[in-house]
mmCIF file of C-alpha atoms in Angstrom:
data_model
loop_
_atom_site.group_PDB
_atom_site.id
_atom_site.type_symbol
_atom_site.label_atom_id
_atom_site.label_comp_id
_atom_site.label_asym_id
_atom_site.label_seq_id
_atom_site.Cartn_x
_atom_site.Cartn_y
_atom_site.Cartn_z
ATOM 1 C CA UNK A 1 5.416 3.056 -5.943
ATOM 2 C CA UNK A 2 3.505 5.107 -8.500
ATOM 3 C CA UNK A 3 6.404 5.938 -10.731
ATOM 4 C CA UNK A 4 4.606 4.493 -13.848
ATOM 5 C CA UNK A 5 0.999 5.530 -13.208
ATOM 6 C CA UNK A 6 -0.726 6.831 -16.234
ATOM 7 C CA UNK A 7 1.735 5.126 -18.677
ATOM 8 C CA UNK A 8 0.282 1.755 -19.786
ATOM 9 C CA UNK A 9 3.265 0.937 -21.916
ATOM 10 C CA UNK A 10 5.734 1.299 -18.963
ATOM 11 C CA UNK A 11 3.308 -0.597 -16.677
ATOM 12 C CA UNK A 12 3.440 -3.601 -19.046
ATOM 13 C CA UNK A 13 7.161 -3.541 -19.189
ATOM 14 C CA UNK A 14 7.347 -3.296 -15.334
ATOM 15 C CA UNK A 15 5.009 -6.313 -14.901
ATOM 16 C CA UNK A 16 7.280 -8.527 -16.962
ATOM 17 C CA UNK A 17 10.431 -7.712 -14.921
ATOM 18 C CA UNK A 18 11.730 -10.239 -12.324
ATOM 19 C CA UNK A 19 10.816 -9.492 -8.730
ATOM 20 C CA UNK A 20 14.387 -8.511 -7.800
ATOM 21 C CA UNK A 21 14.390 -5.884 -10.561
ATOM 22 C CA UNK A 22 11.025 -4.524 -9.504
ATOM 23 C CA UNK A 23 12.293 -4.245 -5.912
ATOM 24 C CA UNK A 24 15.389 -2.409 -7.133
ATOM 25 C CA UNK A 25 13.045 0.016 -8.958
ATOM 26 C CA UNK A 26 11.021 0.415 -5.735
ATOM 27 C CA UNK A 27 14.328 1.277 -3.900
ATOM 28 C CA UNK A 28 15.307 3.748 -6.482
ATOM 29 C CA UNK A 29 11.818 5.424 -6.509
ATOM 30 C CA UNK A 30 11.848 5.530 -2.688
ATOM 31 C CA UNK A 31 15.235 7.120 -2.637
ATOM 32 C CA UNK A 32 14.024 9.728 -5.163
ATOM 33 C CA UNK A 33 10.932 10.795 -3.160
ATOM 34 C CA UNK A 34 12.615 10.560 0.282
ATOM 35 C CA UNK A 35 13.251 14.276 0.598
ATOM 36 C CA UNK A 36 9.847 15.062 -0.847
ATOM 37 C CA UNK A 37 8.390 13.242 2.086
ATOM 38 C CA UNK A 38 10.829 13.643 4.962
ATOM 39 C CA UNK A 39 12.721 16.849 4.131
ATOM 40 C CA UNK A 40 11.634 20.418 4.473
ATOM 41 C CA UNK A 41 9.069 20.968 7.293
ATOM 42 C CA UNK A 42 8.711 17.247 8.177
ATOM 43 C CA UNK A 43 10.823 17.370 11.299
ATOM 44 C CA UNK A 44 9.473 20.697 12.580
ATOM 45 C CA UNK A 45 5.828 19.577 11.956
ATOM 46 C CA UNK A 46 6.356 16.249 13.700
ATOM 47 C CA UNK A 47 7.798 18.060 16.699
ATOM 48 C CA UNK A 48 4.916 20.544 16.678
ATOM 49 C CA UNK A 49 2.429 17.656 16.764
ATOM 50 C CA UNK A 50 4.277 16.137 19.749
ATOM 51 C CA UNK A 51 4.191 19.545 21.621
ATOM 52 C CA UNK A 52 0.410 19.762 20.982
ATOM 53 C CA UNK A 53 -0.051 16.826 23.432
ATOM 54 C CA UNK A 54 0.658 19.125 26.343
ATOM 55 C CA UNK A 55 -2.165 21.499 25.317
ATOM 56 C CA UNK A 56 -5.462 21.361 27.082
ATOM 57 C CA UNK A 57 -8.669 20.471 25.145
ATOM 58 C CA UNK A 58 -9.608 24.110 25.083
ATOM 59 C CA UNK A 59 -6.281 25.226 23.790
ATOM 60 C CA UNK A 60 -6.358 22.584 21.065
ATOM 61 C CA UNK A 61 -9.913 23.688 20.039
ATOM 62 C CA UNK A 62 -8.753 27.258 19.777
ATOM 63 C CA UNK A 63 -5.656 26.343 17.777
ATOM 64 C CA UNK A 64 -7.859 24.271 15.363
ATOM 65 C CA UNK A 65 -10.334 27.093 14.958
ATOM 66 C CA UNK A 66 -7.637 29.687 14.302
ATOM 67 C CA UNK A 67 -5.916 27.475 11.765
ATOM 68 C CA UNK A 68 -9.296 26.649 10.085
ATOM 69 C CA UNK A 69 -10.273 30.193 9.863
ATOM 70 C CA UNK A 70 -6.891 31.229 8.302
ATOM 71 C CA UNK A 71 -7.197 28.319 5.763
ATOM 72 C CA UNK A 72 -10.700 29.231 4.745
ATOM 73 C CA UNK A 73 -9.921 32.983 4.453
ATOM 74 C CA UNK A 74 -6.911 32.052 2.294
ATOM 75 C CA UNK A 75 -9.033 29.715 0.130
ATOM 76 C CA UNK A 76 -11.668 32.498 -0.268
ATOM 77 C CA UNK A 77 -9.076 34.954 -1.485
ATOM 78 C CA UNK A 78 -6.807 32.880 -3.616
ATOM 79 C CA UNK A 79 -8.611 29.610 -4.676
ATOM 80 C CA UNK A 80 -11.199 30.234 -7.495
ATOM 81 C CA UNK A 81 -13.389 27.135 -6.650
ATOM 82 C CA UNK A 82 -13.824 28.102 -3.106
ATOM 83 C CA UNK A 83 -14.156 31.853 -3.831
ATOM 84 C CA UNK A 84 -17.044 30.979 -6.208
ATOM 85 C CA UNK A 85 -18.562 28.447 -3.777
ATOM 86 C CA UNK A 86 -18.455 30.715 -0.738
ATOM 87 C CA UNK A 87 -19.995 33.563 -2.697
ATOM 88 C CA UNK A 88 -22.777 31.204 -4.019
ATOM 89 C CA UNK A 89 -23.700 29.878 -0.549
ATOM 90 C CA UNK A 90 -23.025 33.082 1.300
ATOM 91 C CA UNK A 91 -20.253 31.701 3.522
ATOM 92 C CA UNK A 92 -18.187 34.222 5.454
ATOM 93 C CA UNK A 93 -14.862 32.674 6.350
ATOM 94 C CA UNK A 94 -13.989 35.597 8.501
ATOM 95 C CA UNK A 95 -17.014 35.048 10.661
ATOM 96 C CA UNK A 96 -16.464 31.330 11.439
ATOM 97 C CA UNK A 97 -17.057 30.725 15.148
ATOM 98 C CA UNK A 98 -16.863 26.941 15.650
ATOM 99 C CA UNK A 99 -15.979 23.808 13.825
ATOM 100 C CA UNK A 100 -19.686 23.205 13.418
ATOM 101 C CA UNK A 101 -19.740 26.052 10.920
ATOM 102 C CA UNK A 102 -17.964 23.735 8.457
ATOM 103 C CA UNK A 103 -21.249 21.889 7.992
ATOM 104 C CA UNK A 104 -22.520 24.745 5.760
ATOM 105 C CA UNK A 105 -19.752 24.068 3.214
ATOM 106 C CA UNK A 106 -20.635 21.258 0.747
ATOM 107 C CA UNK A 107 -18.141 18.280 0.756
ATOM 108 C CA UNK A 108 -15.564 18.228 -2.018
ATOM 109 C CA UNK A 109 -16.715 15.435 -4.439
ATOM 110 C CA UNK A 110 -14.413 13.357 -6.537
ATOM 111 C CA UNK A 111 -15.871 14.554 -9.759
ATOM 112 C CA UNK A 112 -15.255 18.186 -8.786
ATOM 113 C CA UNK A 113 -11.663 17.222 -8.150
ATOM 114 C CA UNK A 114 -11.375 15.653 -11.595
ATOM 115 C CA UNK A 115 -13.183 18.382 -13.540
ATOM 116 C CA UNK A 116 -12.111 21.510 -11.716
ATOM 117 C CA UNK A 117 -8.578 20.574 -10.645
ATOM 118 C CA UNK A 118 -7.051 23.794 -11.961
ATOM 119 C CA UNK A 119 -9.722 25.922 -10.104
ATOM 120 C CA UNK A 120 -8.602 24.316 -6.802
ATOM 121 C CA UNK A 121 -5.086 25.639 -7.249
ATOM 122 C CA UNK A 122 -4.066 28.636 -5.200
ATOM 123 C CA UNK A 123 -3.388 31.642 -7.514
ATOM 124 C CA UNK A 124 -0.816 32.990 -5.079
ATOM 125 C CA UNK A 125 1.248 29.897 -4.513
ATOM 126 C CA UNK A 126 4.737 29.713 -6.191
ATOM 127 C CA UNK A 127 6.453 26.855 -4.291
ATOM 128 C CA UNK A 128 7.343 23.332 -5.453
ATOM 129 C CA UNK A 129 4.489 21.063 -6.583
ATOM 130 C CA UNK A 130 4.145 17.591 -8.091
ATOM 131 C CA UNK A 131 1.362 15.407 -9.504
ATOM 132 C CA UNK A 132 0.085 12.888 -7.006
ATOM 133 C CA UNK A 133 -1.996 9.831 -7.714
ATOM 134 C CA UNK A 134 -4.116 7.839 -5.315
ATOM 135 C CA UNK A 135 -3.906 4.056 -5.434
ATOM 136 C CA UNK A 136 -7.539 3.582 -6.287
ATOM 137 C CA UNK A 137 -8.263 1.506 -3.233
ATOM 138 C CA UNK A 138 -11.762 2.839 -2.870
ATOM 139 C CA UNK A 139 -12.472 3.146 -6.611
ATOM 140 C CA UNK A 140 -11.026 4.926 -9.631
ATOM 141 C CA UNK A 141 -7.631 6.552 -8.866
ATOM 142 C CA UNK A 142 -7.460 10.240 -8.577
ATOM 143 C CA UNK A 143 -4.815 12.663 -9.884
ATOM 144 C CA UNK A 144 -4.266 15.986 -8.210
ATOM 145 C CA UNK A 145 -1.530 18.613 -7.575
ATOM 146 C CA UNK A 146 0.238 18.595 -4.222
ATOM 147 C CA UNK A 147 2.763 20.965 -2.744
ATOM 148 C CA UNK A 148 6.034 19.611 -1.268
ATOM 149 C CA UNK A 149 5.234 21.229 2.055
ATOM 150 C CA UNK A 150 1.728 19.705 2.160
ATOM 151 C CA UNK A 151 3.213 16.348 1.402
ATOM 152 C CA UNK A 152 5.783 16.722 4.244
ATOM 153 C CA UNK A 153 3.063 17.839 6.676
ATOM 154 C CA UNK A 154 0.982 14.720 5.654
ATOM 155 C CA UNK A 155 3.911 12.284 6.413
ATOM 156 C CA UNK A 156 4.645 14.098 9.668
ATOM 157 C CA UNK A 157 1.038 13.349 10.697
ATOM 158 C CA UNK A 158 1.353 9.720 9.584
ATOM 159 C CA UNK A 159 4.625 9.114 11.507
ATOM 160 C CA UNK A 160 3.182 10.988 14.654
ATOM 161 C CA UNK A 161 0.343 8.458 14.691
ATOM 162 C CA UNK A 162 2.803 5.533 14.102
ATOM 163 C CA UNK A 163 4.639 6.809 17.111
ATOM 164 C CA UNK A 164 1.648 6.088 19.267
ATOM 165 C CA UNK A 165 2.266 2.430 18.494
ATOM 166 C CA UNK A 166 5.927 2.823 19.279
ATOM 167 C CA UNK A 167 6.918 2.611 15.606
ATOM 168 C CA UNK A 168 9.995 4.645 14.672
ATOM 169 C CA UNK A 169 11.476 5.662 11.299
ATOM 170 C CA UNK A 170 13.275 2.643 9.658
ATOM 171 C CA UNK A 171 11.436 0.140 11.763
ATOM 172 C CA UNK A 172 9.937 -2.646 9.563
ATOM 173 C CA UNK A 173 6.441 -1.892 8.506
ATOM 174 C CA UNK A 174 3.939 -3.458 6.048
ATOM 175 C CA UNK A 175 1.571 -1.505 3.853
ATOM 176 C CA UNK A 176 -1.547 -2.752 1.995
ATOM 177 C CA UNK A 177 -2.707 -0.816 -0.974
ATOM 178 C CA UNK A 178 -3.980 -0.956 -4.500
ATOM 179 C CA UNK A 179 -0.572 0.031 -6.013
ATOM 180 C CA UNK A 180 0.206 -2.004 -9.136
ATOM 181 C CA UNK A 181 2.976 -4.216 -7.690
ATOM 182 C CA UNK A 182 2.305 -7.183 -10.008
ATOM 183 C CA UNK A 183 0.044 -7.788 -13.042
ATOM 184 C CA UNK A 184 -3.637 -7.712 -12.018
ATOM 185 C CA UNK A 185 -4.235 -11.138 -13.594
ATOM 186 C CA UNK A 186 -1.304 -12.801 -11.872
ATOM 187 C CA UNK A 187 -2.251 -15.900 -9.832
ATOM 188 C CA UNK A 188 1.176 -16.751 -8.548
ATOM 189 C CA UNK A 189 2.949 -15.260 -5.566
ATOM 190 C CA UNK A 190 4.701 -13.060 -4.531
ATOM 191 C CA UNK A 191 1.957 -10.433 -4.400
ATOM 192 C CA UNK A 192 4.226 -8.131 -2.426
ATOM 193 C CA UNK A 193 7.550 -6.144 -2.837
ATOM 194 C CA UNK A 194 10.012 -5.000 -0.286
ATOM 195 C CA UNK A 195 11.104 -1.307 -0.339
ATOM 196 C CA UNK A 196 14.477 -1.703 1.315
ATOM 197 C CA UNK A 197 15.138 1.956 1.476
ATOM 198 C CA UNK A 198 12.118 2.606 3.777
ATOM 199 C CA UNK A 199 12.035 -0.993 5.108
ATOM 200 C CA UNK A 200 8.379 -1.256 3.971
ATOM 201 C CA UNK A 201 6.807 -4.409 2.629
ATOM 202 C CA UNK A 202 4.038 -3.461 0.134
ATOM 203 C CA UNK A 203 1.216 -5.883 -0.277
ATOM 204 C CA UNK A 204 -1.221 -5.825 -3.199
ATOM 205 C CA UNK A 205 -4.897 -5.580 -2.181
ATOM 206 C CA UNK A 206 -5.956 -6.674 -5.600
ATOM 207 C CA UNK A 207 -4.754 -10.202 -5.134
ATOM 208 C CA UNK A 208 -6.153 -11.071 -1.726
ATOM 209 C CA UNK A 209 -8.572 -13.935 -1.747
ATOM 210 C CA UNK A 210 -9.498 -16.951 0.463
ATOM 211 C CA UNK A 211 -6.882 -18.970 -1.555
ATOM 212 C CA UNK A 212 -4.066 -16.416 -1.274
ATOM 213 C CA UNK A 213 -4.718 -15.122 2.241
ATOM 214 C CA UNK A 214 -2.457 -17.811 3.863
ATOM 215 C CA UNK A 215 0.351 -16.762 1.649
ATOM 216 C CA UNK A 216 -0.043 -13.083 2.888
ATOM 217 C CA UNK A 217 -0.095 -14.235 6.419
ATOM 218 C CA UNK A 218 3.057 -16.340 5.997
ATOM 219 C CA UNK A 219 4.830 -13.423 4.214
ATOM 220 C CA UNK A 220 3.969 -11.162 7.226
ATOM 221 C CA UNK A 221 5.260 -13.794 9.719
ATOM 222 C CA UNK A 222 8.488 -14.268 7.736
ATOM 223 C CA UNK A 223 8.987 -10.484 7.540
#
């Protein structure tokens, strides 16, 4: 739903369009990004997550630790920001012994992500990437680079957890976010759009109030 992020002119045009046209745009955009989300390693990763359910707690912990160690060693070798950070704090990725060792690494702050984005890129990665924007639900939206595989692994994780609730692909779902579905100053419903390709009803968090809440509830009931 973020096809026009960063372009104020396109956003103003989009807000003036009828709801049916905006839903058509949502369908086209969803179709465009479908393979980016559900192609590639998505199915394999989803199956791997399901298989992990049969592991013992100890086996899972060992698997987590090995994956973590490999990730940190990779970051130390190929990612400038973490290479410099680990050298500065004296962190030895190869010597990690438990998940508790992560506490010695400072959290990645939003300002660092904004100001040192390029230094967070792997110098060895040559695969497909794209620019991703957060919706800004918890504050100012962030922009960062994401690989196609990382995106597919993310969606595999999301749908793995949906599966715990018995939700399957193409089942009707509702999503609440800060995506710019309608103009921020709009006071008339609808404050939601239906992505028919993914069967997802998107609700705008920006317009929820005591006055509009009953409208949201009724839209969910109708859906």
